[in-house]
Short mmCIF file of C-alpha atoms and ligand atoms in Angstrom, two decimals:
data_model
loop_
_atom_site.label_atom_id
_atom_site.label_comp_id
_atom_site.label_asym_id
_atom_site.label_seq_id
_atom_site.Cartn_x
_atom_site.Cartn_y
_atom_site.Cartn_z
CA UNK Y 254 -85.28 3.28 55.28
CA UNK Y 255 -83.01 4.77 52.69
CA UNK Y 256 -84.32 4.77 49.17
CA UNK Y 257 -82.62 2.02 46.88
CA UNK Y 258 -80.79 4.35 44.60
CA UNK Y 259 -77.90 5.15 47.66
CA UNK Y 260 -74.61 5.35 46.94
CA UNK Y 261 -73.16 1.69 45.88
CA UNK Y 262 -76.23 0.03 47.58
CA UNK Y 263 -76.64 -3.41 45.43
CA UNK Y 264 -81.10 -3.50 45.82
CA UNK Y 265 -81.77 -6.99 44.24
CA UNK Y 266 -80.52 -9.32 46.59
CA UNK Y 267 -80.24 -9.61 50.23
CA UNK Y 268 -79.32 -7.61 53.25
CA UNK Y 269 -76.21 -10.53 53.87
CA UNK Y 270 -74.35 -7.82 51.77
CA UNK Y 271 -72.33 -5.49 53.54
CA UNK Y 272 -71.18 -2.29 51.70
CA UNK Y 273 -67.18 -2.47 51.38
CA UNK Y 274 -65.75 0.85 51.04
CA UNK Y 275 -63.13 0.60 48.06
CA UNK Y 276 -62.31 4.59 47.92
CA UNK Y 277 -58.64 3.34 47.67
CA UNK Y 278 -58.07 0.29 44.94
CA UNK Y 279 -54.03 -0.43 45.68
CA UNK Y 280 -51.86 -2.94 43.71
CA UNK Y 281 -49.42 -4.77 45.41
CA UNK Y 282 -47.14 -6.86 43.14
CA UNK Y 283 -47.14 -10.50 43.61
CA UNK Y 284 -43.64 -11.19 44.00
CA UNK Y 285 -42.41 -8.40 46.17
CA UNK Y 286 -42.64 -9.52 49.65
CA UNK Y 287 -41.55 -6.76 50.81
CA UNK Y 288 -44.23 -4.67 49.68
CA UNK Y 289 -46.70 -7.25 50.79
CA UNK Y 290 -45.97 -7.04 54.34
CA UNK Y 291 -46.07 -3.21 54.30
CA UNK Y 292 -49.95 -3.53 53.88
CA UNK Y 293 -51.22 -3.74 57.20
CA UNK Y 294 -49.44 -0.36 58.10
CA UNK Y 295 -51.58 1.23 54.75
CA UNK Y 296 -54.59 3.20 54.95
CA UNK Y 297 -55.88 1.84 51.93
CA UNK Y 298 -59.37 0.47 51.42
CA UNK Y 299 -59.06 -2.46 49.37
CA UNK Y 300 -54.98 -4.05 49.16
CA UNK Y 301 -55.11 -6.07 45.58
CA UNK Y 302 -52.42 -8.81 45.26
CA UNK Y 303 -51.48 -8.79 42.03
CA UNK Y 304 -50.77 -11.32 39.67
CA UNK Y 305 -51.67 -9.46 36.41
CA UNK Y 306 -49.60 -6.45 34.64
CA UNK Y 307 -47.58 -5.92 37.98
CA UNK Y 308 -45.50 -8.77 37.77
CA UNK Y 309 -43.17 -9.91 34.81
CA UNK Y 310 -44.05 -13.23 32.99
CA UNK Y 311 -41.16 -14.80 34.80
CA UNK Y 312 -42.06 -13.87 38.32
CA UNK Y 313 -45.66 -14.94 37.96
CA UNK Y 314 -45.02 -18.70 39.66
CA UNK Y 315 -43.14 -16.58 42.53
CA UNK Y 316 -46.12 -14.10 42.62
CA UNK Y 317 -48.56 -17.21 42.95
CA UNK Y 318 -46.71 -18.49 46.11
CA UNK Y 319 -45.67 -15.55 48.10
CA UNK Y 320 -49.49 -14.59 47.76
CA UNK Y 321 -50.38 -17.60 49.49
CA UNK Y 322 -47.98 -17.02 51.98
CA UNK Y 323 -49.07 -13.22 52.43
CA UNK Y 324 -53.08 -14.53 52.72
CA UNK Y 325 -51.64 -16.69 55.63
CA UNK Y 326 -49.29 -14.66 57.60
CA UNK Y 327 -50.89 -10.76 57.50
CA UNK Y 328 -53.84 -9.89 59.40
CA UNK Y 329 -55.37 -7.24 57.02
CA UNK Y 330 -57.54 -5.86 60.11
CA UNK Y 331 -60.26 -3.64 58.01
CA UNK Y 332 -58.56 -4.06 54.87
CA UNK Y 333 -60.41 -5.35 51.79
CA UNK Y 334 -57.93 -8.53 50.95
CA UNK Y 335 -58.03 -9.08 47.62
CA UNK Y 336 -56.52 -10.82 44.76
CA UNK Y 337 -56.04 -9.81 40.95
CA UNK Y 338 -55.46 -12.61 38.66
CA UNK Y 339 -54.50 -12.87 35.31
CA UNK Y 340 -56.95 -12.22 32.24
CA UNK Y 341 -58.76 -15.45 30.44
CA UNK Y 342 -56.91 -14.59 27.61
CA UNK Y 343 -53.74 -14.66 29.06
CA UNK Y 344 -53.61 -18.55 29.42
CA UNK Y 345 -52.81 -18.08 33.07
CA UNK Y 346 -55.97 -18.13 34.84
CA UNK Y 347 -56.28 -21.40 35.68
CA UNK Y 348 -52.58 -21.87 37.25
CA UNK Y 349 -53.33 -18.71 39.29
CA UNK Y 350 -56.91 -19.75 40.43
CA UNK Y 351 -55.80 -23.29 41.53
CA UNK Y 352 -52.92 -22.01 43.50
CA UNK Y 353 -54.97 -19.05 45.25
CA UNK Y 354 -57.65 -21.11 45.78
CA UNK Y 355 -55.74 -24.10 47.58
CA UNK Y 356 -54.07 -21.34 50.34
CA UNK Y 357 -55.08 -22.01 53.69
CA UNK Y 358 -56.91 -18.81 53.78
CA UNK Y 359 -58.42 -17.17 50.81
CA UNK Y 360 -59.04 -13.41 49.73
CA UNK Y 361 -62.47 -11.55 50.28
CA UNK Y 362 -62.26 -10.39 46.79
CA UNK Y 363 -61.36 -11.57 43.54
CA UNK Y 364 -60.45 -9.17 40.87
CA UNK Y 365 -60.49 -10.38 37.01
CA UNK Y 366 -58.97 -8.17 34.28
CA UNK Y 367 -59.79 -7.59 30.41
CA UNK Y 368 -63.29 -9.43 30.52
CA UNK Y 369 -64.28 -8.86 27.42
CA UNK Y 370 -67.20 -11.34 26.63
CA UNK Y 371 -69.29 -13.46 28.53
CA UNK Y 372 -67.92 -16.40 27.52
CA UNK Y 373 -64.25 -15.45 29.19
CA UNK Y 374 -66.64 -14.63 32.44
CA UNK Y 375 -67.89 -18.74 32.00
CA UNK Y 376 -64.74 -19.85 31.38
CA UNK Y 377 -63.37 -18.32 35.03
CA UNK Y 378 -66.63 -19.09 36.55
CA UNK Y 379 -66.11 -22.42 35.46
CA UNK Y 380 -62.84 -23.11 36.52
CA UNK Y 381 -63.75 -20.85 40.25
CA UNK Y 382 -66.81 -23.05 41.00
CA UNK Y 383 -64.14 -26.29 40.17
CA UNK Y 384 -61.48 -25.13 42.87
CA UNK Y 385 -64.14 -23.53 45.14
CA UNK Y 386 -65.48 -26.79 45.11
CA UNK Y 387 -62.33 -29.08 45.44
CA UNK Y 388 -61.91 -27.35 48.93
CA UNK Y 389 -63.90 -29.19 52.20
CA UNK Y 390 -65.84 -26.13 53.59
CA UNK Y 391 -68.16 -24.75 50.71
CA UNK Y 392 -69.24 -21.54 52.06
CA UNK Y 393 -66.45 -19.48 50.59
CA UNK Y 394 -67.87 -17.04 48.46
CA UNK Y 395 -65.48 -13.82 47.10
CA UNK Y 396 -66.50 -10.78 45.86
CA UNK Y 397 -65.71 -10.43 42.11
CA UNK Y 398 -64.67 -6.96 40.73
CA UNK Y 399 -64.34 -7.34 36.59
CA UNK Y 400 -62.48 -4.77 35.01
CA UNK Y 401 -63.75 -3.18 31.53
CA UNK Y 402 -60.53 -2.43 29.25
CA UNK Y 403 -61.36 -2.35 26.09
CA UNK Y 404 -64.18 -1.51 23.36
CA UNK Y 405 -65.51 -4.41 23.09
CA UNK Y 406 -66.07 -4.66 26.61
CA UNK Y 407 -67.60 -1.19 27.03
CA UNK Y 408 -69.87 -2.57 23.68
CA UNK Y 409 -70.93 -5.47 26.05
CA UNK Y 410 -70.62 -4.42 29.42
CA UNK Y 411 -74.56 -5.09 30.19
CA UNK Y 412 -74.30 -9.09 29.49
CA UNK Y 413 -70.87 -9.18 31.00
CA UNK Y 414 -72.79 -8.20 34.35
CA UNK Y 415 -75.99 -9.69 33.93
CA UNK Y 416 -74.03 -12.74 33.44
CA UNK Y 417 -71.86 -11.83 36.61
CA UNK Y 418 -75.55 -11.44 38.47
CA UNK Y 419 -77.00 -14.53 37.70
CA UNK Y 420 -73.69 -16.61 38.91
CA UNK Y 421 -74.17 -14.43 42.13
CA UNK Y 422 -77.37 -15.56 42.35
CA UNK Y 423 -76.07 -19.11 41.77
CA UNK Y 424 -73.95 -18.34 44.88
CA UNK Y 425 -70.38 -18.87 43.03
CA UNK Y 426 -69.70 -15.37 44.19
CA UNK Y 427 -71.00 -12.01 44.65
CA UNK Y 428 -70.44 -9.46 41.73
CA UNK Y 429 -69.85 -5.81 43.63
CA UNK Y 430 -68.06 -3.80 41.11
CA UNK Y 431 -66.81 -2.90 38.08
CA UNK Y 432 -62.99 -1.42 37.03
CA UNK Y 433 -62.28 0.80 34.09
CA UNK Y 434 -59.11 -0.17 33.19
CA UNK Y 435 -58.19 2.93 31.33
CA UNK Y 436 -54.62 2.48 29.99
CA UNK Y 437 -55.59 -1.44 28.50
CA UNK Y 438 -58.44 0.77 26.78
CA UNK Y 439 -56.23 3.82 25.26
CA UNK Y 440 -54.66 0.70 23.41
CA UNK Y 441 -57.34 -0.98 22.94
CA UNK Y 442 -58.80 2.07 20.77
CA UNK Y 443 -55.27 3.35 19.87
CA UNK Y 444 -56.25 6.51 21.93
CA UNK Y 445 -52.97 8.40 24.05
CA UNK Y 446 -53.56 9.11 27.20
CA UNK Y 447 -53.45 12.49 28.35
CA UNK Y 448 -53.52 14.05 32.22
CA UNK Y 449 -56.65 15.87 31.50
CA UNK Y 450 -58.11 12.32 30.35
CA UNK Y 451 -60.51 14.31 27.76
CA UNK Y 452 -60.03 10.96 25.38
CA UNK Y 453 -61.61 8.76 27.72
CA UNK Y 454 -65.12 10.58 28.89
CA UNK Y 455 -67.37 8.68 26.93
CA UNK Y 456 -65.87 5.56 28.06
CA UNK Y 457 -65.80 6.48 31.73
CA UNK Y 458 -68.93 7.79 31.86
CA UNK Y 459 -70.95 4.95 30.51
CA UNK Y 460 -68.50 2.47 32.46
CA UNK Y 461 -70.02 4.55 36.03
CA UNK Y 462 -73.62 5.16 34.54
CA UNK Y 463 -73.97 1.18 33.67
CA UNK Y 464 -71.64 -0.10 37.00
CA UNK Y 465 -74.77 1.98 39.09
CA UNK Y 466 -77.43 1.24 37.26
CA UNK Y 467 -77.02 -2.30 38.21
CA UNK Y 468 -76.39 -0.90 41.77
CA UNK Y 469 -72.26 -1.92 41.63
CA UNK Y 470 -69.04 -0.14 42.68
CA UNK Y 471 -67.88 1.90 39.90
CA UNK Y 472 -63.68 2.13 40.54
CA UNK Y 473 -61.77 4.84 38.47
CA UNK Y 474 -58.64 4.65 36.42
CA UNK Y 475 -55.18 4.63 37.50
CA UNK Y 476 -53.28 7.33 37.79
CA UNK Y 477 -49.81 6.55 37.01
CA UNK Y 478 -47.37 9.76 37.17
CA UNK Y 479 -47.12 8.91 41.23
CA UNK Y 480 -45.11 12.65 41.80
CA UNK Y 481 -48.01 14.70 40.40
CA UNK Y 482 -49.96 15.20 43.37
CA UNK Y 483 -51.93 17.93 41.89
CA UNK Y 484 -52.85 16.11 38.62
CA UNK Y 485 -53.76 13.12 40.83
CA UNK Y 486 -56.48 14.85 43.39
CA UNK Y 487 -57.79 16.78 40.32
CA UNK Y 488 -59.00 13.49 38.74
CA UNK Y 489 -60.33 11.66 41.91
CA UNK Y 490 -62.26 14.46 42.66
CA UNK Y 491 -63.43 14.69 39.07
CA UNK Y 492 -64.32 10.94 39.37
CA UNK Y 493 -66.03 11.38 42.49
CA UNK Y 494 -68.76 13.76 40.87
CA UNK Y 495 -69.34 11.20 37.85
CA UNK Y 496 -70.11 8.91 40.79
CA UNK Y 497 -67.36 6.49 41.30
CA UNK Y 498 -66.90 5.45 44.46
CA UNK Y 499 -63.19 4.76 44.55
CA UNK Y 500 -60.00 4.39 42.44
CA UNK Y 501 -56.83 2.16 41.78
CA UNK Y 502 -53.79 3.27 43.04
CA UNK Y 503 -50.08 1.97 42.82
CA UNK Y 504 -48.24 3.61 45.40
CA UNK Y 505 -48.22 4.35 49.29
CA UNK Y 506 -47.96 8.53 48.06
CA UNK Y 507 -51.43 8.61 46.85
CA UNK Y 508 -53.57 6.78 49.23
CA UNK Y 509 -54.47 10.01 51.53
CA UNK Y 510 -55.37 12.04 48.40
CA UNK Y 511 -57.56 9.26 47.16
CA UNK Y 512 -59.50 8.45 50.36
CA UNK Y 513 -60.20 12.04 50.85
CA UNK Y 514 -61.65 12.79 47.62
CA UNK Y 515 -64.33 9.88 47.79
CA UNK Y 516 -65.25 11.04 51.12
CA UNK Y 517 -67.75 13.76 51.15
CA UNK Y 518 -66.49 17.04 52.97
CA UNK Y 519 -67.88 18.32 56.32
CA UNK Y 520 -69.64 20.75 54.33
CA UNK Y 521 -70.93 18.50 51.64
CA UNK Y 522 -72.38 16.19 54.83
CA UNK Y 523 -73.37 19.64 56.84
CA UNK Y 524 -75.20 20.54 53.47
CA UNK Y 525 -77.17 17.08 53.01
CA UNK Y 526 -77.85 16.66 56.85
CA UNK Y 527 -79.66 20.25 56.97
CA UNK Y 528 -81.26 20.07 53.58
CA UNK Y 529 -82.91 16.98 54.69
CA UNK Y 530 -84.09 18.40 57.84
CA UNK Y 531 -85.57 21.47 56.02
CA UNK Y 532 -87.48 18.19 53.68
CA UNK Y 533 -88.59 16.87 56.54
CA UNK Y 534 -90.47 19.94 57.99
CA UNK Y 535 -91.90 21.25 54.60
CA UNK Y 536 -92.88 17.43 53.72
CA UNK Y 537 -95.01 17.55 57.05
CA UNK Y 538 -96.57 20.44 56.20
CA UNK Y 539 -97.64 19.06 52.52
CA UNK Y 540 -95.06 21.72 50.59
CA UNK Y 541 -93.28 19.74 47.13
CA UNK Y 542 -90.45 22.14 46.26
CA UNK Y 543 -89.43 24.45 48.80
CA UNK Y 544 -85.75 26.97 48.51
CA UNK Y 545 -82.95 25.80 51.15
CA UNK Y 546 -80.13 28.06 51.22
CA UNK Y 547 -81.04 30.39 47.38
CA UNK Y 548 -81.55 27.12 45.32
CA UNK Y 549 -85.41 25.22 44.21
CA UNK Y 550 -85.04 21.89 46.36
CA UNK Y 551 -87.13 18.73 44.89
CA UNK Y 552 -87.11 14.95 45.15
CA UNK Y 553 -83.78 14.42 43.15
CA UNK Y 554 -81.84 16.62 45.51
CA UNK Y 555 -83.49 15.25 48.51
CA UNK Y 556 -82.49 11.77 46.87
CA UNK Y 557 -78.44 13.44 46.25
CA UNK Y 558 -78.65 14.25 50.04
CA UNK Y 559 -79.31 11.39 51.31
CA UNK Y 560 -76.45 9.07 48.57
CA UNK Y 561 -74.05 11.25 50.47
CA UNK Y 562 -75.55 10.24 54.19
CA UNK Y 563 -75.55 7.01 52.96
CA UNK Y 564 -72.08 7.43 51.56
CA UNK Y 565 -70.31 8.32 55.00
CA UNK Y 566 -72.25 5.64 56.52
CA UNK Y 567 -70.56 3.02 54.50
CA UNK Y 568 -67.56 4.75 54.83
CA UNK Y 569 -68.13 5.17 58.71
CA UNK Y 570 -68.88 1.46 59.52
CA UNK Y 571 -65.18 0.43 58.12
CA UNK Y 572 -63.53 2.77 61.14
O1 1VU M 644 -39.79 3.13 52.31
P1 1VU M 644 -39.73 1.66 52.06
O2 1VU M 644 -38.53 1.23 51.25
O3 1VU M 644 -39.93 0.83 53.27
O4 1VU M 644 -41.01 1.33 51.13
C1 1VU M 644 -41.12 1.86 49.82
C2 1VU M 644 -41.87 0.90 48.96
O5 1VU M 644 -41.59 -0.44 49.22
C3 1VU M 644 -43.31 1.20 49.35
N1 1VU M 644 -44.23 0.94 48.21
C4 1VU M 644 -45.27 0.12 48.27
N2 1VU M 644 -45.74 -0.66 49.25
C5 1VU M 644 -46.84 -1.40 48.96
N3 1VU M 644 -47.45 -1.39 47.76
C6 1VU M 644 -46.99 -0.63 46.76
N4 1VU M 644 -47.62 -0.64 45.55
C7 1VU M 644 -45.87 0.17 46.99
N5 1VU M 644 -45.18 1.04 46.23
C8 1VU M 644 -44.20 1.49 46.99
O6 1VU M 644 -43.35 2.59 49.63
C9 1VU M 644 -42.04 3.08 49.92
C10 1VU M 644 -41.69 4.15 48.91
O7 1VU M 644 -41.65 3.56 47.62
P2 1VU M 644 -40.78 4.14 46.43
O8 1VU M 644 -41.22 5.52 46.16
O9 1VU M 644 -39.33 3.94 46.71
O10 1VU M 644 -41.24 3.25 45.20
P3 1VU M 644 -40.60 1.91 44.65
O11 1VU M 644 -39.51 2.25 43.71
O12 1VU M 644 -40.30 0.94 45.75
O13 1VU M 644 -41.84 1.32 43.82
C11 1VU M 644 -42.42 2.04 42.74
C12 1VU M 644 -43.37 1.08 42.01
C13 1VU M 644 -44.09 1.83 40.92
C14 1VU M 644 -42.55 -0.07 41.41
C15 1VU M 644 -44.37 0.54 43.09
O14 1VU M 644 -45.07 1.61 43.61
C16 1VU M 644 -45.31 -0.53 42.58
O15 1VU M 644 -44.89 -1.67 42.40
N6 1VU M 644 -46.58 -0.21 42.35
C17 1VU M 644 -47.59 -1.14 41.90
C18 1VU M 644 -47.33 -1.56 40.45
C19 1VU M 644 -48.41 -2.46 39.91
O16 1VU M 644 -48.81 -3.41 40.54
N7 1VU M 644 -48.90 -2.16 38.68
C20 1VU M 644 -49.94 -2.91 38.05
C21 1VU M 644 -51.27 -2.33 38.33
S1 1VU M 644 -51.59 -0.78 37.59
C22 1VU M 644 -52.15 -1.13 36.04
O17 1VU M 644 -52.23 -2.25 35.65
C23 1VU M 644 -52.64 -0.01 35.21
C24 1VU M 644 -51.52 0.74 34.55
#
């Protein structure tokens, strides 16, 4: 088999985990039906009902009940369903939680903003295992994304998902990934944003480096100027080679550009597929390092090779 450091591969528990491609993270606001039924006709990977930031404080009971609605009436097909609440700190959580959680169907994944502590990660646990539990059948069993948006969450992003890891274990849920919430964080650190997103390297790079090493989906930041196109596929690419594997979007426009640049090229995959050929011959004959096409190959290449197989695997078994 594969070795355990592939692509958004989760190693310490059970092959009852399917890999969910989330190349494409896309909001849909709560109280705009209208938008909400557009989503089957969307490419996107993941659809994420939202209840947080997208949706005024006045629309959020509207947001609440449409998304119940929307849960019942669409068949989202190969589309990751899921649903953003609001943030423990907001004071909404629980309204939102016992709503969702009493539709008639539920979301495959439940997204929770500005975790900034473990204790706001008990708190919703809490209050999830509560309404999980108020239901009949007791096998539901979301994904949780948490989203990382501010210092002190980057300061304690480690407990945040060991914490998230043991309730998994627990069976409340099943952590699988990890947001940077990049915007929340400029203000957070009174940083401004810029396009080239030079302010916010440390922060996304130890955001992807810890999301993997506990083998989770690492989702980029939002790119919010929707008409730059250019600016847009500059960034997804860039978070591609840090090693996300997707990125939240907020509009139809930019869900081509995104899938395409977490999906590794024909070359990339022509690359990896004869490189590990060319392994597997030199291996036989006892060789370490051999050179494949000018460059020194070794284990850590042969490893990149095969994260990319593995990669369009995941991607592959969606279509
Ligand atoms: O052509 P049609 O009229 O049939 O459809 C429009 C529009 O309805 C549709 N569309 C969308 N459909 C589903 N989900 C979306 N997010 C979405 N956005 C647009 O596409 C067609 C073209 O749309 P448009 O160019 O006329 O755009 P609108 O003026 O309708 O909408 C623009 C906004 C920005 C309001 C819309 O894209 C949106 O609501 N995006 C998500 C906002 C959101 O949830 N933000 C919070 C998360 S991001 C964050 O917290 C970090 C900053």
């Amino acid at each position: 088999g594969l070795n355990k450091r592939s692509v958004g591969c989760y190693s310490t528990s059970s092959a009852e985990r399917q890999y969910i491609p989330r190349r494409t993270v896309m909001y849909v606001p709560g109280h705009d039906l209208k938008k909400l039924r557009k989503i089957p006709q969307l490419n996107t990977d993941c659809a994420v009902l939202e209840c947080e930031d997208g949706v005024a404080l006045s629309k959020k009971a509207e947001a609440r009940v449409n998304i119940c609605q929307i849960l019942e009436e669409i068949d989202f097909g190969p589309i990751d369903c899921a649903v953003r609440v609001n943030s423990v700190s907001s004071g909404l959580i629980e309204e939102d939680l016992k709503i969702i959680l009493s539709a008639k169907k539920l979301p495959q994944t439940v997204l929770i903003p500005k975790v900034d502590n473990i204790d706001e990660l008990n708190y919703f646990t809490d209050i999830m295992k509560r309404e999980i539990n108020r239901r009949k059948e007791t096998n539901y069993r979301p994904y949780l994304i948490t989203f990382i948006e501010s210092g002190q969450a980057v300061m304690n992003m480690v407990d945040i998902i060991k914490t998230g890891l043991r309730f998994s274990e627990e069976g409340v849920y099943l952590l699988d990934g990890v947001v940077f919430g990049s915007d929340d964080f400029c203000a957070d650190i009174g940083a401004t944003r810029t396009s080239e997103a030079g302010e916010l390297i440390y922060a996304r790079q130890k955001i992807v480096m810890t999301a993997k090493a506990f083998r989770l989906q690492a989702i980029d930041m939002v790119s919010i100027d929707i008409k730059d196109q250019e600016s847009l596929e500059r960034q997804s690419l860039e978070g591609a080679r840090m090693g996300y594997t997707g990125k939240q979007i907020i509009h139809p426009s930019q869900i081509d550009t995104v899938n395409t640049a977490f999906t590794p090229s024909h070359d990339k995959v022509e690359w990896a597929t004869q490189l590990l050929d060319a392994f597997n011959t030199h291996h036989q004959s006892g060789q370490g390092a051999f050179t494949f096409r000018g460059s020194m190959i070794d284990m850590p290449l042969v490893l990149q090779a095969r994260n990319i197989l593995q990669l369009v695997k995941n991607i592959q078994r969606k279509q």
